[in-house]
XYZ file of C-alpha atoms in Angstrom:
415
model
C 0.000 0.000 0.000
C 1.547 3.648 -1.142
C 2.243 5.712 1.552
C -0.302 8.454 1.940
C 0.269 12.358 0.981
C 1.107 14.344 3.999
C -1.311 16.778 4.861
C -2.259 20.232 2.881
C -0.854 23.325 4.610
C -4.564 23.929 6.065
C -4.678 20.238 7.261
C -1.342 20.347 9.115
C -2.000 23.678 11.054
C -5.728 22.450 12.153
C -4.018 19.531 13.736
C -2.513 21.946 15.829
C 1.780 21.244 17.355
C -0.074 18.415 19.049
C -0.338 16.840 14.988
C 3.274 17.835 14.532
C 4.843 14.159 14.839
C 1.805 12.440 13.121
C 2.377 15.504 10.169
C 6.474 15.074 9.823
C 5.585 11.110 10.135
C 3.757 11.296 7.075
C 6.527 13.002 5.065
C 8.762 10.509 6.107
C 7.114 7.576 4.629
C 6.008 9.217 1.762
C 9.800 10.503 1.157
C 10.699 7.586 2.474
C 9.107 5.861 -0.762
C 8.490 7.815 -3.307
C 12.145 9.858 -3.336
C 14.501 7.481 -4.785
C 11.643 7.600 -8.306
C 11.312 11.714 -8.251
C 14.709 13.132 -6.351
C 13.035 16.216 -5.124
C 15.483 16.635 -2.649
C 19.543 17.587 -2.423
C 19.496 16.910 1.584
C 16.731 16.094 3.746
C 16.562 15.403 7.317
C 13.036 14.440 9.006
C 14.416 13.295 11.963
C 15.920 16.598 12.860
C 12.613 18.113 12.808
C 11.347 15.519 15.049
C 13.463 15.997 17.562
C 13.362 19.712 17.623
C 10.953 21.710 19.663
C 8.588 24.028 17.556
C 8.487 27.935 18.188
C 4.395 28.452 19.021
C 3.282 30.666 16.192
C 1.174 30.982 13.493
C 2.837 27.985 11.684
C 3.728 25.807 14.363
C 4.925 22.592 12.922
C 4.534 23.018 9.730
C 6.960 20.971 7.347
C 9.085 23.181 4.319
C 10.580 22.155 1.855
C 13.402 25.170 0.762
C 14.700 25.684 -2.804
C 18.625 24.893 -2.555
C 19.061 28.783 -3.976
C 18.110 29.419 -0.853
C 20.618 29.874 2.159
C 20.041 28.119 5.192
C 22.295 27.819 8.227
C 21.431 23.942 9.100
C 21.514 22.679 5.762
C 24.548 22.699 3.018
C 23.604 24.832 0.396
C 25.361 23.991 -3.757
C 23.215 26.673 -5.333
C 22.869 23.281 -7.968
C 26.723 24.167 -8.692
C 29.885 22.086 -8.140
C 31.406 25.169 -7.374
C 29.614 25.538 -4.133
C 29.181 21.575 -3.041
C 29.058 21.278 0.512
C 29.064 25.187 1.516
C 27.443 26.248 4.440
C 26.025 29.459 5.113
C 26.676 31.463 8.362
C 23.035 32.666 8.602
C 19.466 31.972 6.999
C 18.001 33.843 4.398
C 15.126 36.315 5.479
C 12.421 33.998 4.309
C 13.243 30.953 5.949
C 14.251 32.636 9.365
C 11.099 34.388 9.572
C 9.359 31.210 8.497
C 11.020 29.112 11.678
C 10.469 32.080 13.498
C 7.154 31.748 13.158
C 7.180 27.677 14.134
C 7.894 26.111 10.712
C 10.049 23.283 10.761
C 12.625 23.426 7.619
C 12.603 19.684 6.434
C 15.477 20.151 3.708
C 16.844 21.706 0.335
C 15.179 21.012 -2.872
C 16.735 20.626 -6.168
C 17.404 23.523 -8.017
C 18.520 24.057 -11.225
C 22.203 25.356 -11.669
C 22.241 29.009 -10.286
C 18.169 28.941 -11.078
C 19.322 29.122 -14.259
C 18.643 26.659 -17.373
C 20.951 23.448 -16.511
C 18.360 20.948 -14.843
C 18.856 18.706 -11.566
C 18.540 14.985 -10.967
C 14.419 15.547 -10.495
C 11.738 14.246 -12.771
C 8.182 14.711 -13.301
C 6.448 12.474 -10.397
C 3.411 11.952 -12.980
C 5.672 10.580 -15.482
C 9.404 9.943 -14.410
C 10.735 10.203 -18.185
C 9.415 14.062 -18.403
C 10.743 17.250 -16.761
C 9.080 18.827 -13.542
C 9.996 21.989 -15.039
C 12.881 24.440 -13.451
C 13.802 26.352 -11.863
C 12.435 25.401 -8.933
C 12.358 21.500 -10.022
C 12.540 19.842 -7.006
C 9.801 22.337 -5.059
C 7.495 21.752 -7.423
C 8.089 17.816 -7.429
C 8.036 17.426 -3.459
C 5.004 19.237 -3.194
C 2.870 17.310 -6.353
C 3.905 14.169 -5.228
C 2.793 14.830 -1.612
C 6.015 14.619 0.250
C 5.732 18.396 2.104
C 2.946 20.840 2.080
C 4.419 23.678 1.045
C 7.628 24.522 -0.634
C 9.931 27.645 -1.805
C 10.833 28.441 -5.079
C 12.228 31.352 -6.633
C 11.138 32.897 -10.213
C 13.461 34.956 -12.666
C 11.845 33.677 -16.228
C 9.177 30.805 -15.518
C 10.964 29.028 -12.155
C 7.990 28.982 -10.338
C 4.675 28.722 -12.437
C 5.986 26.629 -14.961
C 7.460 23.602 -12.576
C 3.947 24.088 -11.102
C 1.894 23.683 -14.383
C 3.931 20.644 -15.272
C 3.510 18.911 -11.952
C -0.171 19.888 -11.401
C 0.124 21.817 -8.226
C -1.112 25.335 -7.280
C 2.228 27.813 -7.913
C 2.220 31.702 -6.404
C 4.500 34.165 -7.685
C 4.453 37.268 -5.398
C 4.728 40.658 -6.827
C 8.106 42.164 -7.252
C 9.480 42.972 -3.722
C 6.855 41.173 -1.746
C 9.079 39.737 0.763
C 12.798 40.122 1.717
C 14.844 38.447 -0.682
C 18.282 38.789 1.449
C 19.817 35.650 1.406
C 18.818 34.150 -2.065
C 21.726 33.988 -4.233
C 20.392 36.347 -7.039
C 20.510 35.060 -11.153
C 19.088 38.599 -12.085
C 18.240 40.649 -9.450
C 16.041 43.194 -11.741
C 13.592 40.270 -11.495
C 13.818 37.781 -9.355
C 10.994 36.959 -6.966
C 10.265 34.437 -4.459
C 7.094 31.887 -5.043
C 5.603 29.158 -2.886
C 3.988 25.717 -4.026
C 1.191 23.972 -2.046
C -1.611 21.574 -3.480
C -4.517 23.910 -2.466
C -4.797 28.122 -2.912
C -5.446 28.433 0.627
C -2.515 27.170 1.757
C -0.766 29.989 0.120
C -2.425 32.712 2.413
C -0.801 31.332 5.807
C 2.557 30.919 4.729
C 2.724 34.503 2.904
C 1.458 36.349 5.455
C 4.713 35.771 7.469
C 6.549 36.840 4.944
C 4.467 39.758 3.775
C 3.949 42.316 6.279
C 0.182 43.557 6.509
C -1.004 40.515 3.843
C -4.107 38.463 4.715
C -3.400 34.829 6.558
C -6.236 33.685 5.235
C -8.158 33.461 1.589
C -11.632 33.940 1.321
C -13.055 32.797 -2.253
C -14.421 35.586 -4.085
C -15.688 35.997 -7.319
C -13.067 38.648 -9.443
C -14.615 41.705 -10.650
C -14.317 40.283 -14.434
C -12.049 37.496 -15.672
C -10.499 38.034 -18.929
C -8.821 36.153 -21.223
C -5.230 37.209 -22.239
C -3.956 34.980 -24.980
C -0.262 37.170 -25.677
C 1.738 37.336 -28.583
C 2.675 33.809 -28.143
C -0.733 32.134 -28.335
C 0.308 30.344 -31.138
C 3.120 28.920 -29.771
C 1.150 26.865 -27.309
C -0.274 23.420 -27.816
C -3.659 23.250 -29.001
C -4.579 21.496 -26.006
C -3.418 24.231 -23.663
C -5.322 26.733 -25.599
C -8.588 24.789 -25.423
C -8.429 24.246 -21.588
C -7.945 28.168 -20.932
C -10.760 29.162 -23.110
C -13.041 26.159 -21.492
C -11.986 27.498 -18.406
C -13.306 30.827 -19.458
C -16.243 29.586 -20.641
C -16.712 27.742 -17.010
C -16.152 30.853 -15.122
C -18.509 32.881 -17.254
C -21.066 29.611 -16.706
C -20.544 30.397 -12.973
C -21.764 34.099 -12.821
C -18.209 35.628 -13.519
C -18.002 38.413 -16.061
C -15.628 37.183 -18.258
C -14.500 38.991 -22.148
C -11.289 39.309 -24.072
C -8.502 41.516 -23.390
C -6.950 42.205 -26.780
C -3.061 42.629 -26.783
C -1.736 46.184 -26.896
C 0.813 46.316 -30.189
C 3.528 46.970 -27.296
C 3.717 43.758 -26.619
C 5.650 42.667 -29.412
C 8.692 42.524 -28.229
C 7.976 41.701 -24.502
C 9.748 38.919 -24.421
C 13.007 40.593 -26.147
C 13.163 42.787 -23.033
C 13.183 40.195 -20.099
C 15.559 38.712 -21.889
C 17.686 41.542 -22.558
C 17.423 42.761 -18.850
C 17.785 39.046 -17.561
C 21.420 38.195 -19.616
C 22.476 41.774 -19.032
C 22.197 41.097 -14.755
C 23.989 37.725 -14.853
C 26.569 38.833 -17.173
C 26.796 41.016 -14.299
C 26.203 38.679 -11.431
C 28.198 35.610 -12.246
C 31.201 37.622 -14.456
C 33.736 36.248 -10.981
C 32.383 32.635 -11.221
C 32.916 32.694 -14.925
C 36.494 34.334 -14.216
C 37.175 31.858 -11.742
C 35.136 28.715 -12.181
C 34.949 28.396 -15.998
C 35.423 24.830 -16.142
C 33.002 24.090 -13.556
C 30.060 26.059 -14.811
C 27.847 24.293 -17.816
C 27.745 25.192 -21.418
C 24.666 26.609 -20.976
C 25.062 29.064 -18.531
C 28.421 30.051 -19.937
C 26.841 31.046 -23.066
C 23.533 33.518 -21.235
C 26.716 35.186 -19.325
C 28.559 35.262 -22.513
C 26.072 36.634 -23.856
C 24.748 39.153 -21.094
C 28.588 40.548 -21.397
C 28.171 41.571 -25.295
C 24.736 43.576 -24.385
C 25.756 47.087 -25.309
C 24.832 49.747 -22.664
C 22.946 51.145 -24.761
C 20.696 48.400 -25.355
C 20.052 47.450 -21.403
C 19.679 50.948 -21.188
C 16.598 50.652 -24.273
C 15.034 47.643 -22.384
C 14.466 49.364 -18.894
C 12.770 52.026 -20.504
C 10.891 49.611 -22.895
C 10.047 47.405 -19.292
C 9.707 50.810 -17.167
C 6.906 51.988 -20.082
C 4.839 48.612 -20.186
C 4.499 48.587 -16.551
C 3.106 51.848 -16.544
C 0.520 50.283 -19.471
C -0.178 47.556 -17.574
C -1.484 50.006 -14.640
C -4.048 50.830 -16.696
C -4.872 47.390 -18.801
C -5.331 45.951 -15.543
C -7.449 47.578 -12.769
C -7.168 46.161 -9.435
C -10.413 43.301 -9.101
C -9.677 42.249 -12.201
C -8.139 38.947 -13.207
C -6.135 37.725 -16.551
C -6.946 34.322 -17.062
C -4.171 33.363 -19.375
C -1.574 30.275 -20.274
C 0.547 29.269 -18.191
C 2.808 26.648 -19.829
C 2.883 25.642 -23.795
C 1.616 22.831 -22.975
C 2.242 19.691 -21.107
C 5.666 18.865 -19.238
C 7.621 18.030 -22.259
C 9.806 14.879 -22.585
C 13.295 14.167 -21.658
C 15.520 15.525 -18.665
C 17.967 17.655 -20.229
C 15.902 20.369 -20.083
C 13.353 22.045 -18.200
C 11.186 23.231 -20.671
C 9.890 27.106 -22.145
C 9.090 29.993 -19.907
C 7.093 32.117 -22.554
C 4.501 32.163 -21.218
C 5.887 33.428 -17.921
C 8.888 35.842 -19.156
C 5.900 38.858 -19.705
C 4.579 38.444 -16.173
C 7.881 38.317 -14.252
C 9.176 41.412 -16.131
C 6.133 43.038 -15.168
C 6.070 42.207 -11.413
C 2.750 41.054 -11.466
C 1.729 38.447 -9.467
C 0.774 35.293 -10.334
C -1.227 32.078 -9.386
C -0.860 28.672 -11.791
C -3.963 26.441 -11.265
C -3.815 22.888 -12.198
C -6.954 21.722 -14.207
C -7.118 18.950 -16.602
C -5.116 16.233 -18.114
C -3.446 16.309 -21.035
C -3.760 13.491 -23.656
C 0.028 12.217 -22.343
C -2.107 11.673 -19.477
C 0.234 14.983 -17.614
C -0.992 18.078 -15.870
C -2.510 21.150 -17.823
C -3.067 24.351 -16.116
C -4.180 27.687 -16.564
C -2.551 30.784 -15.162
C -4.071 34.142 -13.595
C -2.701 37.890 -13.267
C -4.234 40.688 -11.361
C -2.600 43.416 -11.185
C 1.059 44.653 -8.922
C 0.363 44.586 -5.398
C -2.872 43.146 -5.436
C -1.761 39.527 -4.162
C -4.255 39.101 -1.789
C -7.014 39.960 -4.553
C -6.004 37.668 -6.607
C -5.349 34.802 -4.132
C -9.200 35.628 -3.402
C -9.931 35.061 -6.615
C -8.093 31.655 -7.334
C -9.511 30.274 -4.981
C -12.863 30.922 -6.003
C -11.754 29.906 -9.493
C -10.183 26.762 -8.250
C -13.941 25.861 -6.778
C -15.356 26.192 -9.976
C -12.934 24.401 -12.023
C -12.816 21.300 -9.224
C-alpha cells in the first residue's frame, strides 16, 4: 500500500503542534518511498525536525521544503553548482528565518537548477518519471505534487515557479516584485527575481505569505473577481492546441458560474515583450556571475556560460533601451489591468515536455515576471500524455491578496 500524501498546509496547522509528529511522520514515509523515483530533494533530514521543539506561532509545525538557492544555516547549500558543493552558510536567508520564526520546521533543500538558471537537476516529473518537472524550482514543485511536504519555496526569474507548477499539477504563487525580503537568495538577475511558494490547495498559500508579507491576509476567502479576462499574448500560437482549449473552457466555465468574463486584446507593445526580459535578464547575470565565470569556468555548464557570454556583449545602450521599454509597459499595464480584475491566461505551452535535459519554455511566464505582477498557476485537466494542464491568472502589482481571493474561487469552480 503507497504511503499516503502528507497533509495540505490547512490540514497540518488544524491539527494543531499536538499533529506535529503524526504531520512530519507522514513526510517521512512518503519521502521515504516515493524519493529514490522523483529526487526532489539535495538533503533532507526528518528526523531533525522531530526531535526539535517548535516555536508556538502561526505555523507551528509546519513541514518546508526550501529551494537549494536558498541559504540556510542547518543545511549545506550547492546553489545546484559544483562550485559551491558542501558550503554552508553562516546565517538563513530572510524567508526561511522568519518562516522558523514563526514555528515552521525546515525539512530540507530542494533541487534547483544550476544558479536557477537553465541546466536541470537529478528531479523528474512524479506523474511521469521520463518528463521534466519543469525548473527552476524543479525539485519544489516535485516534493510538493507528489505529496512529500505541504508547502515549498521556489524562486522565479523567467518561468521558475509557475511553470514547474503547471507541469507537476500543483497550485504555484509568484508574489509581486518585492513582496518579501529576498536577502539571502543567491540572485541570477536581481532586476527580477521573486520568491514563489507551491502547495496543493490556494489556501494554503495565504498562511505561509502572510509571514513573509507584512500587513497581507493569513487567510483566503473565495471571491468571485470583478471580471475574468482572457489574455492569450503574442505567443498564443506557440502553445499546444490542447493548452489553448483548456484556458478558453476554463473561461467559458467561469462565465457559466456568474463571472463576467471577455477578451482583453493585446496592446501592439507587446511585441517585443519577451526581447526585453531577456535583454534585462542576460544583461544582470553577465553582471552577477562575471567572478564565477572568471574563476570557475570549467566548472560552470555550457549553458550558462553562453547567457553570461552573452549578457557581457549587451551594449549599454541596449540594457539601457530595455528598462525604458520594461519601465513603459508597466506603466501600461497600470491601466490594462485595474485592481479586481483577473487575466486568465496560459501558463505553460503545454504539457511537461519529454526528456531531462531540459526544463522546458518559460514564454509564457517571461511577460509576467518582467512586469512584477503576481501570479497564481492552477492545475486543471489532463493532457492526452495523461500529464498536468493548467491555466494561469494575473491581477494586477500589489494586489496579491485579490487575486489569491480570486483563485480560490476559481479553483472551486474548475474542481
Amino acid at each position: 500500500m503507497a504511503a499516503p500524501f502528507c497533509p495540505t498546509v490547512v490540514g497540518a496547522l488544524q491539527m494543531g503542534g499536538t499533529g506535529t509528529a503524526m504531520v512530519l511522520n507522514a513526510c517521512r514515509a512518503r519521502i521515504t518511498e516515493r524519493e529514490g523515483a522523483v529526487g526532489a530533494w539535495e538533503v533532507v533530514d526528518v528526523r531533525a525536525a522531530m526531535d526539535s521543539t517548535p516555536v508556538a506561532g502561526p505555523l507551528t509545525g509546519l513541514p518546508v521544503g526550501v529551494k537549494d538557492i536558498i541559504d540556510t544555516a542547518a543545511f549545506a547549500t550547492g546553489y545546484g553548482s559544483p562550485i559551491f558543493a558542501g558550503h554552508r552558510p553562516t546565517a538563513d536567508a530572510a524567508c526561511v528565518a522568519a518562516l522558523k520564526q514563526a514555528g515552521a520546521l525546515v525539512l530540507g533543500k530542494t533541487v534547483t537548477t544550476e544558479f536557477a538558471s537553465a541546466f536541470p537537476g537529478k528531479t523528474r516529473n512524479p506523474h511521469n518519471p521520463a518528463h521534466t518537472p519543469g525548473g527552476s524550482s524543479s525539485g519544489s514543485a516535485a516534493a510538493v505534487a507528489d505529496g512529500m511536504v505541504p508547502v515549498a519555496l521556489g524562486t522565479q526569474t523567467a518561468g521558475s515557479v509557475i511553470r514547474p507548477a503547471a507541469y507537476c499539477g500543483v497550485v504555484g504563487y509568484k508574489g509581486s516584485y518585492g513582496w518579501t525580503d529576498m536577502a539571502g537568495v543567491r540572485p541570477l538577475a536581481p532586476s527580477l527575481d521573486t520568491l514563489g511558494l507551491f502547495t496543493r490547495r490556494v489556501a494554503d498559500i495565504a498562511p505561509v505569505r502572510a509571514v513573509l508579507a507584512k500587513g497581507a491576509r493569513a487567510a483566503t476567502t473565495a471571491r468571485m473577481p470583478a471580471r475574468i479576462r482572457l489574455f492569450r499574448t503574442p505567443m498564443w500560437d506557440q502553445a499546444s492546441p490542447e493548452a489553448r482549449r483548456t484556458v478558453e473552457r476554463a473561461l467559458r466555465m467561469l462565465g457559466d458560474a456568474g463571472a463576467g468574463t471577455d477578451e482583453a486584446p493585446v496592446p501592439a507593445s507587446w511585441a517585443d515583450i519577451v526581447a526585453t526580459q531577456l535583454t534585462i535578464m542576460l544583461s544582470d547575470m553577465g553582471r552577477q556571475f562575471a567572478p564565477l565565470l572568471a574563476e570557475h569556468a570549467d566548472k560552470l555548464s555550457a549553458s550558462i556560460r553562453e547567457q553570461i557570454e552573452h549578457g557581457q556583449k549587451i551594449t549599454p545602450d541596449a540594457e539601457q533601451a530595455a528598462r525604458a521599454k520594461a519601465d513603459a509597459l508597466r506603466a501600461e499595464m497600470a491601466t490594462l489591468l485595474p485592481a479586481g480584475e483577473v487575466w486568465l491566461t496560459l501558463s505553460a505551452p503545454g504539457e511537461a515536455p519529454e526528456g531531462l535535459a531540459a526544463t522546458g519554455d518559460p514564454l509564457f511566464n517571461r511577460p509576467w515576471t518582467l512586469l512584477g505582477v503576481p501570479c497564481v498557476a492552477l492545475p486543471y485537466r489532463q493532457g492526452p500524455k495523461d500529464l498536468p494542464l493548467s491555466v494561469q491568472l494575473v491581477a494586477a502589482r500589489d494586489t496579491d491578496d485579490d487575486l489569491l481571493d480570486a483563485a480560490a474561487w476559481v479553483e472551486e469552480v474548475l474542481g
